[in-house]
Each structure stands twice: as C-alpha cells, then as structure tokens.
Amino acid sequence: MLKIVVCVSGGGTNLQAIIDGIADGTITNTEIVGVISNNKNAYALERAKKAGISAVCISPKDYETREIFNDALLNGVLSLKPDLIVLAGFLVNIPPQMIQAFRNRIINIHPSLIPSFCGVGCYGLKVHEKALARGVKVSGATVHFVDEGTDTGPIIMQKAVEVMQGDTPEVLQRRIMEQAEWVILPKTIDLLANGKILVEDNAVYIK
Ligand code: GAR
C-alpha cells in the first residue's frame, strides 16, 4: 500500500480528485496518511476532515525563521512516514533537505505544459493569465517529480487542453483542472502505487 501525504495551500480540488479516485477505484493500492497545509484557511483542510483524513496546518507565519519552518515541515512529513509526497497546489518552496530525503518521491501538479508558463512566481491563476496573454491555442497540465529547481524535475505525465476564444483566466483554469489535472494526477499516483513508473537519468518511463 502506497502511503501518501498531500500538501495543499488553497481550494483543494486536486486533493478532492485524489480522495474521489481512491474511493471509486481509479487509484488503487493507495492510502492518504495525512494532509498538510501552509494556510490555516485553506478549504482543502475541510475536504480532508470531511473525508476523515488527519489534516494539519504548518505555516511559516508561526515560526521565527524560514529554517525553523523548514524543519517543522520536514518533521511533520516524516512523522506520517509516507512513501510519496504529493504537492497538490502547495505554494511553498520545498526545503532542500526534504528534496534530498525524498528524491523522486515528491510529485507536483502544475497547470501548464512545462516548460511553458512555469518557474519562479508562475503559479495558480498567473499561469493562465500568461498563457492567454501569449495567445497560445493549447495549454494543459504537467505532473513531474520535484527537484531543487522550480518546475524543473523529470516530467511524468502531461495532458493538453484547448484554449477557446473568449477564455478568461478563471474559465481556462477550470477547463484545465477538469480535463487535465484531475485526470493525470490520480493516474500518476495509481501508476506509482503499482510500481509502473521508472526514473533513470532524469527520464521517466512508464512500464
Ligand atoms: C492547481 O491548478 C494547481 O495545478 C496549481 O494550483 C492550483 C491548486 O488548486 N499549482 C501550481 O500552480 C503549482 N505551481 P486546488 O487547490 O484546487 O487543487
């Protein structure tokens, strides 16, 4: 059984897709052992509680320095003994010590086709604002392993989504969530839980 911790910051629709995927059998062999939010007001925390999953807030605001927060975050994760950490809209820089401790065992969902519209400062709705400003006709979502860079780790899965004339950032965001994010994140977790993903020299192979 793959034990996962899901890290969240906001609405938690991707967390919900994981909870639903486990319930309906889209995701097999997987258990959510905890949810961690950096934001005490995140609706994702409510979703976790409703599903009977233990959920805690570990906020940088409650710690004197970033280093102390980083230690608290790592200890919070370690105490849950996960096999995999899923960043589902988690808008916090992952401490280097956590990346080292969980090499190729942290995955992130990003709402664009990496390497477009990603990197430092490009997250959430901003991604879709930039895509629309550039006038792309196709965008999408990417699931990737997390390394020391921002959105630079090995790509596991991507799904393209059409941009429509008249899209607002909010409308495009919703379409990408529905058609891509809520599909490829559960799918990736299921593949990982069943030993079907291999990483070699930064390249990902699906068996
Ligand atoms: C999602 O669109 C996710 O891809 C994005 O934040 C949103 C969280 O929504 N993540 C990033 O931009 C990470 N760089 P949710 O809380 O409803 O899952």
mmCIF file of C-alpha atoms and ligand atoms in Angstrom:
data_model
loop_
_atom_site.group_PDB
_atom_site.id
_atom_site.type_symbol
_atom_site.label_atom_id
_atom_site.label_comp_id
_atom_site.label_asym_id
_atom_site.label_seq_id
_atom_site.Cartn_x
_atom_site.Cartn_y
_atom_site.Cartn_z
ATOM 1 C CA MET A 1 0.000 0.000 0.000
ATOM 2 C CA LEU A 2 1.472 3.354 -1.075
ATOM 3 C CA LYS A 3 1.212 5.824 1.796
ATOM 4 C CA ILE A 4 0.887 9.400 0.577
ATOM 5 C CA VAL A 5 0.932 12.808 2.214
ATOM 6 C CA VAL A 6 -0.851 15.521 0.246
ATOM 7 C CA CYS A 7 0.387 19.108 0.685
ATOM 8 C CA VAL A 8 -2.070 21.897 -0.130
ATOM 9 C CA SER A 9 -2.486 25.666 0.109
ATOM 10 C CA GLY A 10 -5.934 26.511 -1.227
ATOM 11 C CA GLY A 11 -9.188 25.117 -2.529
ATOM 12 C CA GLY A 12 -8.009 21.534 -2.683
ATOM 13 C CA THR A 13 -9.814 20.371 -5.821
ATOM 14 C CA ASN A 14 -6.807 18.206 -6.698
ATOM 15 C CA LEU A 15 -6.867 16.737 -3.180
ATOM 16 C CA GLN A 16 -10.576 16.011 -3.777
ATOM 17 C CA ALA A 17 -9.746 14.278 -7.064
ATOM 18 C CA ILE A 18 -7.318 12.027 -5.154
ATOM 19 C CA ILE A 19 -9.847 11.313 -2.382
ATOM 20 C CA ASP A 20 -12.521 10.507 -5.003
ATOM 21 C CA GLY A 21 -10.080 8.451 -7.088
ATOM 22 C CA ILE A 22 -9.252 6.248 -4.101
ATOM 23 C CA ALA A 23 -12.964 5.891 -3.276
ATOM 24 C CA ASP A 24 -14.003 4.917 -6.819
ATOM 25 C CA GLY A 25 -11.027 2.669 -7.563
ATOM 26 C CA THR A 26 -9.327 4.893 -10.159
ATOM 27 C CA ILE A 27 -6.409 4.985 -7.714
ATOM 28 C CA THR A 28 -5.553 1.583 -6.298
ATOM 29 C CA ASN A 29 -3.204 0.373 -3.580
ATOM 30 C CA THR A 30 -3.002 3.868 -2.035
ATOM 31 C CA GLU A 31 -3.780 5.442 1.325
ATOM 32 C CA ILE A 32 -3.688 9.151 2.242
ATOM 33 C CA VAL A 33 -1.944 9.187 5.625
ATOM 34 C CA GLY A 34 -2.200 12.937 6.105
ATOM 35 C CA VAL A 35 -2.799 16.348 4.601
ATOM 36 C CA ILE A 36 -0.544 19.319 5.365
ATOM 37 C CA SER A 37 -1.467 22.916 4.570
ATOM 38 C CA ASN A 38 0.663 26.026 4.981
ATOM 39 C CA ASN A 39 -2.560 28.060 5.152
ATOM 40 C CA LYS A 40 -4.942 27.573 8.047
ATOM 41 C CA ASN A 41 -7.863 28.920 5.993
ATOM 42 C CA ALA A 42 -7.367 26.533 3.082
ATOM 43 C CA TYR A 43 -10.664 24.884 2.123
ATOM 44 C CA ALA A 44 -8.565 21.797 1.382
ATOM 45 C CA LEU A 45 -8.343 21.241 5.158
ATOM 46 C CA GLU A 46 -12.156 20.989 5.315
ATOM 47 C CA ARG A 47 -12.153 18.497 2.452
ATOM 48 C CA ALA A 48 -9.629 16.346 4.344
ATOM 49 C CA LYS A 49 -11.645 16.478 7.558
ATOM 50 C CA LYS A 50 -14.868 15.577 5.712
ATOM 51 C CA ALA A 51 -13.083 12.529 4.307
ATOM 52 C CA GLY A 52 -11.816 11.544 7.764
ATOM 53 C CA ILE A 53 -8.175 12.217 6.904
ATOM 54 C CA SER A 54 -5.887 13.752 9.511
ATOM 55 C CA ALA A 55 -5.022 17.299 8.462
ATOM 56 C CA VAL A 56 -2.676 19.867 9.987
ATOM 57 C CA CYS A 57 -1.555 23.401 9.251
ATOM 58 C CA ILE A 58 2.179 24.122 9.312
ATOM 59 C CA SER A 59 2.506 27.800 8.465
ATOM 60 C CA PRO A 60 5.706 29.830 8.040
ATOM 61 C CA LYS A 61 3.870 32.593 9.932
ATOM 62 C CA ASP A 62 4.048 30.511 13.108
ATOM 63 C CA TYR A 63 7.855 30.165 13.016
ATOM 64 C CA GLU A 64 10.557 32.735 13.671
ATOM 65 C CA THR A 65 12.748 31.863 10.701
ATOM 66 C CA ARG A 66 12.432 30.003 7.410
ATOM 67 C CA GLU A 67 14.907 27.399 8.663
ATOM 68 C CA ILE A 68 12.762 26.610 11.692
ATOM 69 C CA PHE A 69 9.674 26.373 9.461
ATOM 70 C CA ASN A 70 11.554 24.094 7.047
ATOM 71 C CA ASP A 71 12.481 21.781 9.941
ATOM 72 C CA ALA A 72 8.878 21.765 11.180
ATOM 73 C CA LEU A 73 7.578 20.932 7.701
ATOM 74 C CA LEU A 74 10.068 18.101 7.248
ATOM 75 C CA ASN A 75 9.336 16.723 10.724
ATOM 76 C CA GLY A 76 5.596 16.980 10.067
ATOM 77 C CA VAL A 77 6.013 14.949 6.886
ATOM 78 C CA LEU A 78 8.416 12.412 8.455
ATOM 79 C CA SER A 79 6.052 11.797 11.371
ATOM 80 C CA LEU A 80 3.476 10.481 8.859
ATOM 81 C CA LYS A 81 6.016 8.039 7.344
ATOM 82 C CA PRO A 82 4.870 8.492 3.727
ATOM 83 C CA ASP A 83 6.224 6.697 0.671
ATOM 84 C CA LEU A 84 5.239 9.628 -1.554
ATOM 85 C CA ILE A 85 4.575 13.348 -1.087
ATOM 86 C CA VAL A 86 2.013 14.877 -3.453
ATOM 87 C CA LEU A 87 2.109 18.642 -3.930
ATOM 88 C CA ALA A 88 -1.460 19.478 -4.918
ATOM 89 C CA GLY A 89 -1.463 23.251 -5.237
ATOM 90 C CA PHE A 90 1.172 23.644 -2.482
ATOM 91 C CA LEU A 91 2.611 27.126 -2.896
ATOM 92 C CA VAL A 92 5.678 26.766 -0.689
ATOM 93 C CA ASN A 93 9.319 26.306 -1.729
ATOM 94 C CA ILE A 94 10.197 22.757 -0.766
ATOM 95 C CA PRO A 95 13.208 22.779 1.586
ATOM 96 C CA PRO A 96 16.345 21.185 0.058
ATOM 97 C CA GLN A 97 16.617 18.711 2.956
ATOM 98 C CA MET A 98 13.124 17.424 2.118
ATOM 99 C CA ILE A 99 14.022 17.012 -1.571
ATOM 100 C CA GLN A 100 17.136 15.040 -0.586
ATOM 101 C CA ALA A 101 15.212 12.865 1.867
ATOM 102 C CA PHE A 102 12.508 12.139 -0.732
ATOM 103 C CA ARG A 103 14.429 12.052 -4.031
ATOM 104 C CA ASN A 104 11.983 11.083 -6.805
ATOM 105 C CA ARG A 105 9.327 10.583 -4.141
ATOM 106 C CA ILE A 106 7.766 14.068 -4.365
ATOM 107 C CA ILE A 107 5.412 14.859 -7.244
ATOM 108 C CA ASN A 108 3.845 18.190 -8.209
ATOM 109 C CA ILE A 109 0.931 19.154 -10.431
ATOM 110 C CA HIS A 110 1.483 22.316 -12.500
ATOM 111 C CA PRO A 111 -1.285 23.887 -14.624
ATOM 112 C CA SER A 112 0.600 24.278 -17.922
ATOM 113 C CA LEU A 113 2.587 22.224 -20.398
ATOM 114 C CA ILE A 114 6.063 22.561 -18.854
ATOM 115 C CA PRO A 115 8.438 24.139 -19.944
ATOM 116 C CA SER A 116 5.873 26.788 -20.926
ATOM 117 C CA PHE A 117 4.464 29.122 -18.282
ATOM 118 C CA CYS A 118 6.302 27.813 -15.250
ATOM 119 C CA GLY A 119 9.154 28.701 -12.935
ATOM 120 C CA VAL A 120 9.582 31.188 -10.111
ATOM 121 C CA GLY A 121 6.451 33.279 -9.498
ATOM 122 C CA CYS A 122 4.376 31.422 -12.104
ATOM 123 C CA TYR A 123 1.661 29.535 -10.250
ATOM 124 C CA GLY A 124 -2.106 29.315 -9.927
ATOM 125 C CA LEU A 125 -4.136 31.816 -11.925
ATOM 126 C CA LYS A 126 -0.978 33.663 -13.054
ATOM 127 C CA VAL A 127 -0.108 30.697 -15.256
ATOM 128 C CA HIS A 128 -3.364 31.070 -17.187
ATOM 129 C CA GLU A 129 -3.050 34.875 -17.397
ATOM 130 C CA LYS A 130 0.354 34.440 -19.035
ATOM 131 C CA ALA A 131 -0.891 31.728 -21.409
ATOM 132 C CA LEU A 132 -3.790 33.922 -22.554
ATOM 133 C CA ALA A 133 -1.541 36.995 -22.871
ATOM 134 C CA ARG A 134 0.787 34.987 -25.148
ATOM 135 C CA GLY A 135 -2.153 33.797 -27.207
ATOM 136 C CA VAL A 136 -1.436 30.077 -27.101
ATOM 137 C CA LYS A 137 -4.119 27.854 -28.597
ATOM 138 C CA VAL A 138 -3.260 24.844 -26.452
ATOM 139 C CA SER A 139 -2.281 24.665 -22.802
ATOM 140 C CA GLY A 140 -2.647 21.857 -20.275
ATOM 141 C CA ALA A 141 -1.134 20.370 -17.156
ATOM 142 C CA THR A 142 2.006 18.504 -16.115
ATOM 143 C CA VAL A 143 2.835 16.106 -13.294
ATOM 144 C CA HIS A 144 6.547 15.979 -12.524
ATOM 145 C CA PHE A 145 8.980 14.859 -9.863
ATOM 146 C CA VAL A 146 10.287 17.678 -7.703
ATOM 147 C CA ASP A 147 13.978 18.519 -7.773
ATOM 148 C CA GLU A 148 15.920 21.524 -6.457
ATOM 149 C CA GLY A 149 14.676 23.855 -9.227
ATOM 150 C CA THR A 150 11.223 25.370 -9.734
ATOM 151 C CA ASP A 151 9.181 23.099 -12.036
ATOM 152 C CA THR A 152 12.393 21.564 -13.440
ATOM 153 C CA GLY A 153 12.157 17.937 -12.289
ATOM 154 C CA PRO A 154 11.575 14.904 -14.533
ATOM 155 C CA ILE A 155 8.205 15.046 -16.300
ATOM 156 C CA ILE A 156 5.923 12.078 -15.618
ATOM 157 C CA MET A 157 2.717 12.908 -17.468
ATOM 158 C CA GLN A 158 1.191 15.768 -19.459
ATOM 159 C CA LYS A 159 -2.228 16.420 -20.976
ATOM 160 C CA ALA A 160 -3.078 19.129 -23.493
ATOM 161 C CA VAL A 161 -6.250 21.220 -23.287
ATOM 162 C CA GLU A 162 -7.636 23.538 -25.948
ATOM 163 C CA VAL A 163 -7.780 27.265 -25.298
ATOM 164 C CA MET A 164 -11.068 28.755 -26.549
ATOM 165 C CA GLN A 165 -11.714 32.232 -27.883
ATOM 166 C CA GLY A 166 -13.034 34.475 -25.146
ATOM 167 C CA ASP A 167 -11.471 32.420 -22.309
ATOM 168 C CA THR A 168 -10.811 34.288 -19.081
ATOM 169 C CA PRO A 169 -8.027 33.016 -16.797
ATOM 170 C CA GLU A 170 -10.690 31.565 -14.490
ATOM 171 C CA VAL A 171 -12.512 29.743 -17.299
ATOM 172 C CA LEU A 172 -9.266 28.325 -18.699
ATOM 173 C CA GLN A 173 -8.116 27.322 -15.211
ATOM 174 C CA ARG A 174 -11.333 25.375 -14.625
ATOM 175 C CA ARG A 175 -11.169 23.607 -18.019
ATOM 176 C CA ILE A 176 -7.540 22.590 -17.397
ATOM 177 C CA MET A 177 -8.428 21.288 -13.942
ATOM 178 C CA GLU A 178 -11.389 19.263 -15.230
ATOM 179 C CA GLN A 179 -9.808 17.903 -18.401
ATOM 180 C CA ALA A 180 -6.193 17.515 -17.309
ATOM 181 C CA GLU A 181 -5.244 17.985 -13.648
ATOM 182 C CA TRP A 182 -7.955 15.822 -12.077
ATOM 183 C CA VAL A 183 -7.123 13.108 -14.621
ATOM 184 C CA ILE A 184 -3.327 12.945 -14.720
ATOM 185 C CA LEU A 185 -2.648 13.427 -11.002
ATOM 186 C CA PRO A 186 -4.785 10.425 -9.915
ATOM 187 C CA LYS A 187 -3.425 8.404 -12.868
ATOM 188 C CA THR A 188 0.184 9.138 -11.864
ATOM 189 C CA ILE A 189 -0.450 8.147 -8.254
ATOM 190 C CA ASP A 190 -2.048 4.881 -9.385
ATOM 191 C CA LEU A 191 0.938 4.089 -11.624
ATOM 192 C CA LEU A 192 3.397 4.867 -8.818
ATOM 193 C CA ALA A 193 1.390 2.782 -6.359
ATOM 194 C CA ASN A 194 1.653 -0.176 -8.695
ATOM 195 C CA GLY A 195 5.370 0.138 -9.435
ATOM 196 C CA LYS A 196 4.785 1.169 -13.038
ATOM 197 C CA ILE A 197 6.982 4.277 -13.131
ATOM 198 C CA LEU A 198 10.738 4.112 -13.559
ATOM 199 C CA VAL A 199 13.096 7.124 -13.358
ATOM 200 C CA GLU A 200 16.525 6.826 -14.932
ATOM 201 C CA ASP A 201 18.915 9.731 -15.551
ATOM 202 C CA ASN A 202 16.084 12.241 -15.185
ATOM 203 C CA ALA A 203 13.917 10.473 -17.750
ATOM 204 C CA VAL A 204 10.651 8.827 -16.772
ATOM 205 C CA TYR A 205 9.455 5.549 -18.284
ATOM 206 C CA ILE A 206 6.010 4.064 -17.834
ATOM 207 C CA LYS A 207 6.128 0.272 -17.783
HETATM 208 C C1 GAR B 1 -3.994 23.948 -9.360
HETATM 209 O O1 GAR B 1 -4.394 24.500 -10.598
HETATM 210 C C2 GAR B 1 -2.547 23.508 -9.427
HETATM 211 O O2 GAR B 1 -2.185 22.995 -10.676
HETATM 212 C C3 GAR B 1 -1.842 24.819 -9.158
HETATM 213 O O3 GAR B 1 -2.598 25.416 -8.124
HETATM 214 C C4 GAR B 1 -3.969 25.016 -8.268
HETATM 215 C C5 GAR B 1 -4.455 24.481 -6.947
HETATM 216 O O4 GAR B 1 -5.832 24.208 -6.988
HETATM 217 N N1 GAR B 1 -0.473 24.614 -8.788
HETATM 218 C C6 GAR B 1 0.523 25.426 -9.153
HETATM 219 O O5 GAR B 1 0.370 26.440 -9.791
HETATM 220 C C7 GAR B 1 1.900 24.976 -8.683
HETATM 221 N N2 GAR B 1 2.939 25.700 -9.355
HETATM 222 P P1 GAR B 1 -6.530 23.242 -5.938
HETATM 223 O O6 GAR B 1 -6.127 23.740 -4.543
HETATM 224 O O7 GAR B 1 -7.991 23.416 -6.194
HETATM 225 O O8 GAR B 1 -6.049 21.831 -6.182
#
